[in-house]
PDB file of C-alpha atoms in Angstrom:
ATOM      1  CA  UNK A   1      61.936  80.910 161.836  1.00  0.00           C
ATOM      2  CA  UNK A   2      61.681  83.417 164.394  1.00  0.00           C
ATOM      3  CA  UNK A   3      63.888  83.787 168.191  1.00  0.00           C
ATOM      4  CA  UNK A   4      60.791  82.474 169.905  1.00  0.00           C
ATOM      5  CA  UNK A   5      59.777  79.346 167.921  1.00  0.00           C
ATOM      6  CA  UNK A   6      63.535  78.612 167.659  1.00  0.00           C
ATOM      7  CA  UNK A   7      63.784  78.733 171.664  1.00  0.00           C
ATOM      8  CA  UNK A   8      60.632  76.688 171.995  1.00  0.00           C
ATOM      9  CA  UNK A   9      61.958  74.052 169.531  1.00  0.00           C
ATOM     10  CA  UNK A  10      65.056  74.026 171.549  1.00  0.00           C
ATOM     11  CA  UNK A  11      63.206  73.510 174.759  1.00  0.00           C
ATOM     12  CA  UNK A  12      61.179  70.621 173.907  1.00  0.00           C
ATOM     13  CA  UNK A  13      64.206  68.970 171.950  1.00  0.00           C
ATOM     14  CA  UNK A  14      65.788  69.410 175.795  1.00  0.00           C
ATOM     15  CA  UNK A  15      62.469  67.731 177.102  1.00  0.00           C
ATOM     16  CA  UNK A  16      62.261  65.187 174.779  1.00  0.00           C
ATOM     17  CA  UNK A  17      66.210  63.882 174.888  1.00  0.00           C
ATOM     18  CA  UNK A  18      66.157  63.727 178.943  1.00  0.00           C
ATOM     19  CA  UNK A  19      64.128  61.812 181.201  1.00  0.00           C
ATOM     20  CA  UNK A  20      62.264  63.775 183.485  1.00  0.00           C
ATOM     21  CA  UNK A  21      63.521  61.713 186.912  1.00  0.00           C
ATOM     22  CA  UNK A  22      67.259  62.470 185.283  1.00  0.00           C
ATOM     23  CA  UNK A  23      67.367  66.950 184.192  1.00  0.00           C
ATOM     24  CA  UNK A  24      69.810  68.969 186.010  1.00  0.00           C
ATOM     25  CA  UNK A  25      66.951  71.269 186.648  1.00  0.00           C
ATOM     26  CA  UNK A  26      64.387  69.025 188.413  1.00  0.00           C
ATOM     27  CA  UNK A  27      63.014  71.153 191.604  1.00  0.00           C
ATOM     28  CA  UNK A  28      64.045  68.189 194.163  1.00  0.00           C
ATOM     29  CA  UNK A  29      67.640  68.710 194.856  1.00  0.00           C
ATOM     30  CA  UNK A  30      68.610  65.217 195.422  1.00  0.00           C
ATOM     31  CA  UNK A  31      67.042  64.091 191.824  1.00  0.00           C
ATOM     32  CA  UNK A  32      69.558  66.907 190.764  1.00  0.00           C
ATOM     33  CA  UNK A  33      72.147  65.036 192.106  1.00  0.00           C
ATOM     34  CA  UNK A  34      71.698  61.936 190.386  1.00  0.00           C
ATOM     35  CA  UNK A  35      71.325  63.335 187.124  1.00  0.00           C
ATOM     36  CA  UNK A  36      74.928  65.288 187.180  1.00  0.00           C
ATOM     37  CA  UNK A  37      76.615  61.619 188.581  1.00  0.00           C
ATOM     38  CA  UNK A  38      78.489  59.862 185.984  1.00  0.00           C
ATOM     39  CA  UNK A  39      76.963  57.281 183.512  1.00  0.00           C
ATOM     40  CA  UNK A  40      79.762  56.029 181.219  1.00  0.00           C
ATOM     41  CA  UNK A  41      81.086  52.561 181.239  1.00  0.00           C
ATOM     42  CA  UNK A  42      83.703  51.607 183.876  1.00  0.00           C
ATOM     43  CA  UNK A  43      84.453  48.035 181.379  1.00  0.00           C
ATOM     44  CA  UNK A  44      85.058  49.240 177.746  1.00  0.00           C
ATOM     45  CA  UNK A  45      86.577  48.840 174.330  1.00  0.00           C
ATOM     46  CA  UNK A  46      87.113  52.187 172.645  1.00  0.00           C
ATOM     47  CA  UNK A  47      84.354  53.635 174.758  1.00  0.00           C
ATOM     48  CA  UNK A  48      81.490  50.498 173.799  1.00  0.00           C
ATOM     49  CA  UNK A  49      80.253  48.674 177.182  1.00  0.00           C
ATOM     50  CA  UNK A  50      81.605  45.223 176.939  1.00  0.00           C
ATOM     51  CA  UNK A  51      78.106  44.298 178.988  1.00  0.00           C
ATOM     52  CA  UNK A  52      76.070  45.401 176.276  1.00  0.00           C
ATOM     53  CA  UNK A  53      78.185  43.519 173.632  1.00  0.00           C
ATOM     54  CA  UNK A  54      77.863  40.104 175.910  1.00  0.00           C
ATOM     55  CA  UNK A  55      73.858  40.261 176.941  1.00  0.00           C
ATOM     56  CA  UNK A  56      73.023  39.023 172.993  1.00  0.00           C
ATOM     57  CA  UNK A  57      74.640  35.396 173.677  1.00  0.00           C
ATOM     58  CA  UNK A  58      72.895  34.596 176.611  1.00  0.00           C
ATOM     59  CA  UNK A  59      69.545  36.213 175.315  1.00  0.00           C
ATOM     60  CA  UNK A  60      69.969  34.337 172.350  1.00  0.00           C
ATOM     61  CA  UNK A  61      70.638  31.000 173.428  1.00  0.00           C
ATOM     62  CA  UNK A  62      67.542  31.287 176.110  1.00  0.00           C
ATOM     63  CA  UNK A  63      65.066  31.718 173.260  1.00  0.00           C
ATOM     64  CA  UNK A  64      66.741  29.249 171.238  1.00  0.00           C
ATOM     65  CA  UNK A  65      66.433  26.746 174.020  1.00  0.00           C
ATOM     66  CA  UNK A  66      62.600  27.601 173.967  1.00  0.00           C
ATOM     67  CA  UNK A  67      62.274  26.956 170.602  1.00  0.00           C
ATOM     68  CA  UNK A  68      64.524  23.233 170.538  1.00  0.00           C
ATOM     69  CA  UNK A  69      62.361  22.416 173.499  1.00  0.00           C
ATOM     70  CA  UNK A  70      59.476  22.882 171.600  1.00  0.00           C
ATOM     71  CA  UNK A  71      60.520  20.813 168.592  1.00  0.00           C
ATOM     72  CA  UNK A  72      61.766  18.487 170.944  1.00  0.00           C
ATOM     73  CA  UNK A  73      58.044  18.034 172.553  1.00  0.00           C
ATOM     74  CA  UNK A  74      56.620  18.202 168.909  1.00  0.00           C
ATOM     75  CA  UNK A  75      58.630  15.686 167.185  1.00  0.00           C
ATOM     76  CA  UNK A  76      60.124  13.287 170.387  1.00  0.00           C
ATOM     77  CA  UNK A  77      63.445  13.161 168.218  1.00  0.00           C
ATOM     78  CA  UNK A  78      67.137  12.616 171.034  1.00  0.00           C
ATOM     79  CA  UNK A  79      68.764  15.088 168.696  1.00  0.00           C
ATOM     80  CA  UNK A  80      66.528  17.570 169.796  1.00  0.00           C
ATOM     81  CA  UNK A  81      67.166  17.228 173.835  1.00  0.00           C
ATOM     82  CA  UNK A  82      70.728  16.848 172.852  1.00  0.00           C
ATOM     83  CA  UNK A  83      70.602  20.365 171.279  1.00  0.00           C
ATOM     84  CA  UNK A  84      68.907  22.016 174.407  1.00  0.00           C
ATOM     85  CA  UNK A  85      71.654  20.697 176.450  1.00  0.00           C
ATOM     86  CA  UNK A  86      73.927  22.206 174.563  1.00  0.00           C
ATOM     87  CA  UNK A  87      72.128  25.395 173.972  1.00  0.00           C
ATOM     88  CA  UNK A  88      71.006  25.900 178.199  1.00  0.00           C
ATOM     89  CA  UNK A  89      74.755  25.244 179.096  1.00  0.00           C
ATOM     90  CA  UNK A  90      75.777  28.101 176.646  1.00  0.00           C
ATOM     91  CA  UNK A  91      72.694  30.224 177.894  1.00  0.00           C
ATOM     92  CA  UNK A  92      73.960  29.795 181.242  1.00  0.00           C
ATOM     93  CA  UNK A  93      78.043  29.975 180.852  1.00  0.00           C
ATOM     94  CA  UNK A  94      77.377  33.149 178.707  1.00  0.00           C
ATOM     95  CA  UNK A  95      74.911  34.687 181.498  1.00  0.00           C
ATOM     96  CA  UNK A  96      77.033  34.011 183.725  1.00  0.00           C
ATOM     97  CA  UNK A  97      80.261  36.308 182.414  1.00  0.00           C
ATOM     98  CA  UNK A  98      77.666  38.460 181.303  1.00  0.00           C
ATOM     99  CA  UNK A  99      76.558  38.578 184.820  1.00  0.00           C
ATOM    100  CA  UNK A 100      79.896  39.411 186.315  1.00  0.00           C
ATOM    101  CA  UNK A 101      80.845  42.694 183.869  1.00  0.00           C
ATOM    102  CA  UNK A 102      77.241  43.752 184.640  1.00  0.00           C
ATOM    103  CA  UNK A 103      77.757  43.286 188.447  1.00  0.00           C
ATOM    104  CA  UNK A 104      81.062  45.223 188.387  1.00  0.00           C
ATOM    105  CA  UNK A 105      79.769  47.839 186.000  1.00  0.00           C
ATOM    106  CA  UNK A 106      76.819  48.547 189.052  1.00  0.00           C
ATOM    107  CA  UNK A 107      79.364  48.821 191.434  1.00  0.00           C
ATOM    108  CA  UNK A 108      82.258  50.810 189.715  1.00  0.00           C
ATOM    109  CA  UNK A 109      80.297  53.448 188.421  1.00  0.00           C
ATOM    110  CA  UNK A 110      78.002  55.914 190.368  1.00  0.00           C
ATOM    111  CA  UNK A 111      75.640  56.487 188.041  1.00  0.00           C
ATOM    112  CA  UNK A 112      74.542  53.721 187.502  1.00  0.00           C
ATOM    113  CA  UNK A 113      73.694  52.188 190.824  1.00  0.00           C
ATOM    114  CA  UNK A 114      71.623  55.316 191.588  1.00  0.00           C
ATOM    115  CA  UNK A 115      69.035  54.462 189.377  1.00  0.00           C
ATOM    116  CA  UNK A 116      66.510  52.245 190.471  1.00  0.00           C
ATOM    117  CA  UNK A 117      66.461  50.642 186.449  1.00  0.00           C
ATOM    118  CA  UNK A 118      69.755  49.341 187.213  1.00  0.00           C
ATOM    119  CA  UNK A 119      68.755  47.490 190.168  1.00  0.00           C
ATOM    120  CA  UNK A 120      65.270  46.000 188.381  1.00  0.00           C
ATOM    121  CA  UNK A 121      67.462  45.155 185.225  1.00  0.00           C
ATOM    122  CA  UNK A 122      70.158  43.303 188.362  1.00  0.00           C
ATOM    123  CA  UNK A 123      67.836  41.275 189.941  1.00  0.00           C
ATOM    124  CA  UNK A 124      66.241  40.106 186.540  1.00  0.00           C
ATOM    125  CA  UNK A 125      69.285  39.286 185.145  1.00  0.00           C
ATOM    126  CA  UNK A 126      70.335  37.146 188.111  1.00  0.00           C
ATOM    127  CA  UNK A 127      66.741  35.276 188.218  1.00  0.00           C
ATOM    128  CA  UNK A 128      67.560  34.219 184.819  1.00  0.00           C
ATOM    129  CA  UNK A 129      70.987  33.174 185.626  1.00  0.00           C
ATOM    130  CA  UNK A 130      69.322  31.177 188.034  1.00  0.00           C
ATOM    131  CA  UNK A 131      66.695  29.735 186.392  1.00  0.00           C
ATOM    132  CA  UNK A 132      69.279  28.885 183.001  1.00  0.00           C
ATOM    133  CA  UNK A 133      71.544  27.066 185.964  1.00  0.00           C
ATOM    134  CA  UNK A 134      68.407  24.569 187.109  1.00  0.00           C
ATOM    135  CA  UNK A 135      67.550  24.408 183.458  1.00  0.00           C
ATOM    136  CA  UNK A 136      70.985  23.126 182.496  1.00  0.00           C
ATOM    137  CA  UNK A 137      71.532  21.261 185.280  1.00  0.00           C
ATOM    138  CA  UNK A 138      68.192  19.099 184.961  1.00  0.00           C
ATOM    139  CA  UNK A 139      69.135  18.152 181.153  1.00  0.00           C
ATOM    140  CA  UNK A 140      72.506  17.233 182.526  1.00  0.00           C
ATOM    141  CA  UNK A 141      71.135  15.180 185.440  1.00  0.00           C
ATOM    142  CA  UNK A 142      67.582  14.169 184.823  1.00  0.00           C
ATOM    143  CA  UNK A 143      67.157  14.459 180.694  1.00  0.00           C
ATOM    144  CA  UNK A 144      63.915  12.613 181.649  1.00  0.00           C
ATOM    145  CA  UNK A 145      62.060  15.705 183.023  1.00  0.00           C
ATOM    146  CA  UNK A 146      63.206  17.849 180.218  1.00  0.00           C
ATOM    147  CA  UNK A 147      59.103  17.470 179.458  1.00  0.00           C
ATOM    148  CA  UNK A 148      57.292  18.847 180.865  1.00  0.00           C
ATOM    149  CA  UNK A 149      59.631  20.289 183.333  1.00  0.00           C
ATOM    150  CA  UNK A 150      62.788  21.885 180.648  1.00  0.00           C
ATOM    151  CA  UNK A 151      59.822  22.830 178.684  1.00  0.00           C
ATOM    152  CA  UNK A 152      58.527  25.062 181.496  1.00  0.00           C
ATOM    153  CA  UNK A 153      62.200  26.847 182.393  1.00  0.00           C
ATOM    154  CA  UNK A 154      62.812  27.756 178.972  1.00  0.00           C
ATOM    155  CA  UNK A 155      59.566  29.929 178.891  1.00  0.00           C
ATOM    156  CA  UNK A 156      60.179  31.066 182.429  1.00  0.00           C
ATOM    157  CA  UNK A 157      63.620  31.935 181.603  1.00  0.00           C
ATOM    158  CA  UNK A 158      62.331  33.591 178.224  1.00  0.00           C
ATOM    159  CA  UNK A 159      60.249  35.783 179.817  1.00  0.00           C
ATOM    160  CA  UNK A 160      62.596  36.657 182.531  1.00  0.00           C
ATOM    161  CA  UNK A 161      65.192  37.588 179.844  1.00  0.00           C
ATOM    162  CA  UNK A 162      62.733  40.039 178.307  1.00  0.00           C
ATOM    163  CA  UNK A 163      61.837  41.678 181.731  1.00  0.00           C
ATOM    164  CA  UNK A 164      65.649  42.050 181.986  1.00  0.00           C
ATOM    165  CA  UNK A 165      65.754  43.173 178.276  1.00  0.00           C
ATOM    166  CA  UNK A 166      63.711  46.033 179.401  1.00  0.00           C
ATOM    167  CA  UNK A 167      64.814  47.112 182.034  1.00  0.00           C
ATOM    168  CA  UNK A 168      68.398  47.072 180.205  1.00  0.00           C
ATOM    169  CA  UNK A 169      67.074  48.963 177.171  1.00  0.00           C
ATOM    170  CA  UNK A 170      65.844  51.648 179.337  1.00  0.00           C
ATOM    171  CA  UNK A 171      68.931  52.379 181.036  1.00  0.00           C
ATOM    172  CA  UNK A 172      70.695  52.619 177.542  1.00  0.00           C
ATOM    173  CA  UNK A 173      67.363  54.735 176.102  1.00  0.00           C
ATOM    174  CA  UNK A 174      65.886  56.678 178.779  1.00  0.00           C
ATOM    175  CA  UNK A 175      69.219  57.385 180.946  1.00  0.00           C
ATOM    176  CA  UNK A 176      71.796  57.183 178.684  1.00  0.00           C
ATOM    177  CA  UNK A 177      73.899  54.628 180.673  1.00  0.00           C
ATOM    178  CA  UNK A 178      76.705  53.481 178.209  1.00  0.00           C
ATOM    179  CA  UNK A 179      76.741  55.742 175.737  1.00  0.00           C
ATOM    180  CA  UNK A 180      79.483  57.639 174.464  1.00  0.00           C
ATOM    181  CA  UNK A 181      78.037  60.906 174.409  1.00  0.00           C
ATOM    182  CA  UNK A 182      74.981  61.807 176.624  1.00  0.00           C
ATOM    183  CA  UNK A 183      72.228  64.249 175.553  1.00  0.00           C
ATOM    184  CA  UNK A 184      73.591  66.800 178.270  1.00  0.00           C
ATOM    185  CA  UNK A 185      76.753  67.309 175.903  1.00  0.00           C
TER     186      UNK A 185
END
């Protein structure tokens, strides 16, 4: 291989491992800025994000609560409703902590809160707290509504934990947020 197709090779692996909004050598000086800040995890165990660790649980039991609440529509069986209480009360204690190490990790570390990602992957993550809360709530106070009504939240709160999946994965893909070593080193 010669010097020059060696140097090209080296400058699109460059292009390819950083996001354009994130390069140390973007022309607008304040993009610049953002891209040298800090990205690493302020809440760790040997160097892994706890946040990323916690997000499965709550993810997890949202989709799960979907799915009871659909066998609970298609077979009309108490075991079934008894299960989604169980399952949105989890979804919502476990988004919940999850919440908290997420909200700290935004404001500890720099890096982080400069990206506007971090602040679309926030505000998801707290509509689905929300919406988990009034799902779990209503099977705790008015089981009766968990059709059509439960039925309704758990898709709502499904799709609002893949918008905040997203917007998660691309501040762990596209920025690096998290990650022991960046594509800078």
């Amino acid at each position: 291989m010669t010097d020059a197709s060696q140097d090209q090779e080296k400058i699109e692996l460059e292009q390819e491992e950083t996001p354009p909004e994130a390069r140390d050598n973007h022309p607008n000086p304040a993009i610049r800025a953002v891209a040298e800040k800090d990205i690493g995890s302020a809440i760790a165990v040997a160097g892994h994000p706890i946040h990323a660790m916690m997000v499965h649980f709550p993810i997890a039991l949202v989709v799960s609560t979907l799915g009871v609440d659909v066998f609970y529509w298609w077979t009309g069986d108490a075991f079934w409703m008894r299960v989604g209480v169980w399952s949105a009360g989890a979804a919502f204690a476990f988004g919940v902590l999850a919440a908290i190490v997420g909200t700290i990790e935004l404001l500890a570390v720099p890096g982080i809160r400069v990206r506007v990602a971090s602040w679309n992957h926030a505000v998801a993550a707290m509509v689905l707290v929300a919406i988990s809360g009034a799902n779990a709530g209503l099977r705790l106070f008015a089981p009766e509504l968990i059709l059509p009504n439960g039925l309704i939240m758990s898709a709502l709160a499904s799709m609002a934990a893949g918008f905040a999946g997203w917007h998660g994965g691309k501040l762990v893909f596209d920025h690096g947020v998290g990650l022991l070593i960046s594509p800078r080193q």
